[in-house]
């Protein structure tokens, strides 16, 4: 958890039974609407990463972009989108992974990184961890070195953070 973790958590809204019965959806839009909360959220990531020589933020489509872009601007590093299948126009590499039901594919431009680039991978939320791990594999295949994976929220009951750690990556969450 981050410097402003308790505060950020207090601003996130939980919507019961959405998008289906039994799911309690963590809605970050109240954080984005509140300029002070949004700033604290980005600052909590800046505080953790400003001395870690990050070359690029890789952010996951779509809500990862919301934190990834301002963070890249603040850190003075580049920004690389990891996108859902079929969105990137140039030559891509892809990883397909299992969802609770069915599967999904994430893609990265083949020329996104130089070998050895130090990458911070960001998304809004870790549930099962499948999305973050697939993106991490893509980055390593393209020559990037993952400094850490970071999310606004890590849902601990789903074990996603532990699964990512078991694969050897650090996990940082602004709150749980
Ligand atoms: C959500 C969320 C993460 C992912 C987390 O994205 O933004 O990317 O699921 O789940 P996991 O840890 O079980 O993989 P979603 O697929 O809803 O896409 P969106 O951001 O485009 O709405
Ligand atoms: N909130 C936002 N995105 C998600 C969630 C959630 O609770 N679960 C899976 N993706």
CSV table of C-alpha atoms and ligand atoms in Angstrom, one decimal:
chain,number,residue,atom,x,y,z
A,1,UNK,CA,0.0,0.0,0.0
A,2,UNK,CA,1.1,3.5,-0.8
A,3,UNK,CA,1.6,6.8,1.1
A,4,UNK,CA,-2.0,7.8,0.4
A,5,UNK,CA,-3.4,4.3,0.3
A,6,UNK,CA,-6.1,4.6,3.0
A,7,UNK,CA,-7.3,7.9,1.5
A,8,UNK,CA,-7.4,6.6,-2.1
A,9,UNK,CA,-9.3,3.5,-0.9
A,10,UNK,CA,-11.9,5.7,0.8
A,11,UNK,CA,-12.6,7.5,-2.5
A,12,UNK,CA,-13.0,4.3,-4.6
A,13,UNK,CA,-16.6,3.2,-5.0
A,14,UNK,CA,-17.7,-0.4,-4.8
A,15,UNK,CA,-20.7,-1.2,-7.0
A,16,UNK,CA,-22.5,-4.4,-5.8
A,17,UNK,CA,-23.5,-7.1,-8.3
A,18,UNK,CA,-22.0,-5.4,-11.4
A,19,UNK,CA,-21.5,-6.4,-14.2
A,20,UNK,CA,-23.2,-9.6,-12.9
A,21,UNK,CA,-24.6,-10.9,-9.6
A,22,UNK,CA,-21.8,-11.7,-7.1
A,23,UNK,CA,-19.3,-9.3,-8.5
A,24,UNK,CA,-18.5,-6.2,-6.3
A,25,UNK,CA,-17.0,-3.9,-8.9
A,26,UNK,CA,-14.3,-1.4,-7.8
A,27,UNK,CA,-15.1,1.8,-9.6
A,28,UNK,CA,-12.2,4.3,-9.8
A,29,UNK,CA,-14.2,7.1,-11.5
A,30,UNK,CA,-14.8,9.0,-8.1
A,31,UNK,CA,-11.0,9.2,-7.8
A,32,UNK,CA,-10.7,10.7,-11.3
A,33,UNK,CA,-13.5,13.2,-10.7
A,34,UNK,CA,-11.8,14.5,-7.5
A,35,UNK,CA,-8.8,16.5,-8.6
A,36,UNK,CA,-7.1,16.2,-5.2
A,37,UNK,CA,-7.6,12.4,-5.0
A,38,UNK,CA,-6.4,12.0,-8.6
A,39,UNK,CA,-3.3,14.0,-7.9
A,40,UNK,CA,-2.6,12.0,-4.7
A,41,UNK,CA,-3.0,8.8,-6.7
A,42,UNK,CA,-0.4,9.8,-9.3
A,43,UNK,CA,1.9,11.2,-6.7
A,44,UNK,CA,1.9,7.9,-4.8
A,45,UNK,CA,3.3,6.2,-7.9
A,46,UNK,CA,5.7,9.1,-8.5
A,47,UNK,CA,7.0,8.8,-4.9
A,48,UNK,CA,7.7,5.1,-5.4
A,49,UNK,CA,9.3,5.2,-8.8
A,50,UNK,CA,11.0,8.6,-9.3
A,51,UNK,CA,14.5,7.3,-8.2
A,52,UNK,CA,14.3,3.9,-10.0
A,53,UNK,CA,15.5,4.9,-13.4
A,54,UNK,CA,12.4,3.9,-15.3
A,55,UNK,CA,12.9,4.1,-19.1
A,56,UNK,CA,9.3,3.5,-20.1
A,57,UNK,CA,5.8,3.0,-18.6
A,58,UNK,CA,4.0,0.1,-20.2
A,59,UNK,CA,0.3,0.6,-19.5
A,60,UNK,CA,-2.6,-1.9,-20.1
A,61,UNK,CA,-5.6,-1.0,-22.2
A,62,UNK,CA,-7.8,0.7,-21.2
A,63,UNK,CA,-7.9,1.9,-17.6
A,64,UNK,CA,-4.1,1.4,-17.2
A,65,UNK,CA,-3.7,4.3,-19.6
A,66,UNK,CA,-5.4,6.7,-17.1
A,67,UNK,CA,-2.5,6.3,-14.6
A,68,UNK,CA,0.2,5.4,-17.0
A,69,UNK,CA,0.2,8.5,-19.1
A,70,UNK,CA,0.4,11.1,-16.3
A,71,UNK,CA,3.0,8.9,-14.5
A,72,UNK,CA,5.2,8.8,-17.7
A,73,UNK,CA,4.9,12.6,-18.0
A,74,UNK,CA,5.9,13.1,-14.3
A,75,UNK,CA,8.8,10.6,-14.5
A,76,UNK,CA,10.0,12.0,-17.8
A,77,UNK,CA,10.0,8.6,-19.4
A,78,UNK,CA,8.3,7.1,-22.5
A,79,UNK,CA,4.8,5.6,-22.6
A,80,UNK,CA,4.0,2.4,-24.4
A,81,UNK,CA,0.4,1.0,-24.7
A,82,UNK,CA,-0.2,-2.7,-24.2
A,83,UNK,CA,-3.5,-3.1,-26.2
A,84,UNK,CA,-6.3,-5.5,-26.7
A,85,UNK,CA,-6.1,-7.6,-29.9
A,86,UNK,CA,-6.5,-5.7,-33.2
A,87,UNK,CA,-5.9,-2.2,-32.0
A,88,UNK,CA,-2.2,-1.6,-32.8
A,89,UNK,CA,-1.4,-0.8,-36.5
A,90,UNK,CA,2.3,-1.8,-36.8
A,91,UNK,CA,4.0,-5.2,-36.4
A,92,UNK,CA,2.9,-6.7,-33.1
A,93,UNK,CA,3.7,-9.6,-30.7
A,94,UNK,CA,0.8,-11.1,-28.7
A,95,UNK,CA,0.0,-13.2,-25.7
A,96,UNK,CA,-3.3,-15.0,-25.2
A,97,UNK,CA,-4.4,-15.8,-21.6
A,98,UNK,CA,-7.3,-17.4,-19.8
A,99,UNK,CA,-10.1,-15.4,-18.3
A,100,UNK,CA,-12.6,-16.8,-15.8
A,101,UNK,CA,-14.7,-17.6,-18.8
A,102,UNK,CA,-13.0,-17.8,-22.2
A,103,UNK,CA,-9.7,-16.0,-23.2
A,104,UNK,CA,-8.3,-12.7,-24.1
A,105,UNK,CA,-5.2,-11.5,-26.1
A,106,UNK,CA,-3.0,-8.5,-25.5
A,107,UNK,CA,-0.6,-7.0,-28.0
A,108,UNK,CA,2.6,-4.9,-28.1
A,109,UNK,CA,4.3,-3.2,-31.0
A,110,UNK,CA,7.4,-5.2,-31.9
A,111,UNK,CA,9.6,-2.1,-31.8
A,112,UNK,CA,8.3,-0.8,-28.4
A,113,UNK,CA,11.5,-1.3,-26.4
A,114,UNK,CA,15.2,-1.4,-26.7
A,115,UNK,CA,16.9,-4.5,-25.2
A,116,UNK,CA,17.5,-3.8,-21.5
A,117,UNK,CA,15.0,-1.0,-21.1
A,118,UNK,CA,13.8,-0.7,-17.6
A,119,UNK,CA,10.0,-1.0,-17.7
A,120,UNK,CA,7.3,-0.2,-15.1
A,121,UNK,CA,4.1,-2.1,-16.0
A,122,UNK,CA,0.9,-0.5,-14.8
A,123,UNK,CA,-2.8,-1.2,-14.8
A,124,UNK,CA,-5.8,-0.1,-12.7
A,125,UNK,CA,-6.6,-3.4,-11.0
A,126,UNK,CA,-5.3,-6.9,-10.3
A,127,UNK,CA,-8.0,-9.5,-10.1
A,128,UNK,CA,-6.8,-12.9,-11.1
A,129,UNK,CA,-3.5,-11.4,-12.3
A,130,UNK,CA,-3.8,-13.0,-15.7
A,131,UNK,CA,-3.8,-9.7,-17.7
A,132,UNK,CA,-0.7,-8.3,-15.9
A,133,UNK,CA,1.2,-11.6,-16.3
A,134,UNK,CA,0.4,-11.8,-20.0
A,135,UNK,CA,1.6,-8.2,-20.4
A,136,UNK,CA,4.8,-9.0,-18.4
A,137,UNK,CA,5.6,-11.9,-20.8
A,138,UNK,CA,5.1,-9.6,-23.8
A,139,UNK,CA,7.5,-7.1,-22.4
A,140,UNK,CA,10.2,-9.7,-21.6
A,141,UNK,CA,9.8,-11.2,-25.1
A,142,UNK,CA,10.5,-7.8,-26.5
A,143,UNK,CA,13.7,-7.3,-24.5
A,144,UNK,CA,12.4,-5.1,-21.7
A,145,UNK,CA,13.3,-5.7,-18.1
A,146,UNK,CA,10.4,-5.4,-15.7
A,147,UNK,CA,11.3,-3.2,-12.7
A,148,UNK,CA,7.9,-3.8,-11.0
A,149,UNK,CA,4.2,-4.2,-11.7
A,150,UNK,CA,1.9,-1.6,-10.3
A,151,UNK,CA,-1.8,-1.2,-9.9
A,152,UNK,CA,-4.2,1.2,-8.2
A,153,UNK,CA,-6.0,-1.8,-6.5
A,154,UNK,CA,-4.9,-5.3,-5.8
A,155,UNK,CA,-7.9,-7.5,-4.8
A,156,UNK,CA,-6.1,-9.9,-2.4
A,157,UNK,CA,-8.9,-12.4,-2.1
A,158,UNK,CA,-8.4,-13.4,-5.8
A,159,UNK,CA,-4.7,-14.2,-5.3
A,160,UNK,CA,-3.6,-12.3,-8.4
A,161,UNK,CA,-0.9,-10.4,-6.7
A,162,UNK,CA,0.6,-13.7,-5.2
A,163,UNK,CA,0.4,-15.3,-8.6
A,164,UNK,CA,2.4,-12.4,-10.2
A,165,UNK,CA,5.0,-12.6,-7.3
A,166,UNK,CA,5.3,-16.3,-7.8
A,167,UNK,CA,6.4,-15.6,-11.4
A,168,UNK,CA,9.2,-13.5,-10.0
A,169,UNK,CA,7.8,-9.9,-10.5
A,170,UNK,CA,7.3,-7.3,-7.8
A,171,UNK,CA,3.8,-6.0,-7.2
A,172,UNK,CA,3.0,-2.6,-5.8
A,173,UNK,CA,-0.6,-1.4,-5.3
A,174,UNK,CA,-1.8,2.1,-4.3
A,175,UNK,CA,-4.4,0.3,-2.1
A,176,UNK,CA,-6.1,-3.0,-1.6
B,1,LIG,C1,-9.9,-5.3,-16.2
B,1,LIG,C2,-8.9,-4.5,-15.5
B,1,LIG,C3,-7.6,-5.3,-15.6
B,1,LIG,C4,-8.1,-6.7,-15.7
B,1,LIG,C5,-7.8,-7.3,-14.3
B,1,LIG,O1,-9.9,-5.0,-17.5
B,1,LIG,O2,-8.8,-3.2,-16.0
B,1,LIG,O3,-7.0,-4.9,-16.9
B,1,LIG,O4,-9.5,-6.7,-16.0
B,1,LIG,O5,-8.3,-8.7,-14.3
B,1,LIG,P1,-7.3,-9.9,-14.1
B,1,LIG,O6,-6.3,-9.6,-13.1
B,1,LIG,O7,-8.2,-11.0,-13.7
B,1,LIG,O8,-6.7,-10.2,-15.5
B,1,LIG,P2,-11.0,-5.3,-18.6
B,1,LIG,O9,-10.7,-6.6,-19.2
B,1,LIG,O10,-12.3,-5.1,-17.9
B,1,LIG,O11,-10.8,-4.2,-19.7
B,1,LIG,P3,-11.0,-2.6,-19.8
B,1,LIG,O12,-10.0,-1.9,-19.0
B,1,LIG,O13,-10.8,-2.4,-21.3
B,1,LIG,O14,-12.4,-2.3,-19.3
B,2,LIG,N1,-13.1,-3.3,-10.9
B,2,LIG,C1,-12.6,-3.0,-12.0
B,2,LIG,N2,-12.1,-3.8,-13.0
B,2,LIG,C2,-12.2,-5.1,-12.7
B,2,LIG,C3,-12.8,-5.6,-11.5
B,2,LIG,C4,-13.2,-4.7,-10.5
B,2,LIG,O1,-13.7,-5.0,-9.5
B,2,LIG,N3,-12.7,-6.9,-11.5
B,2,LIG,C5,-12.1,-7.3,-12.7
B,2,LIG,N4,-11.8,-6.2,-13.4
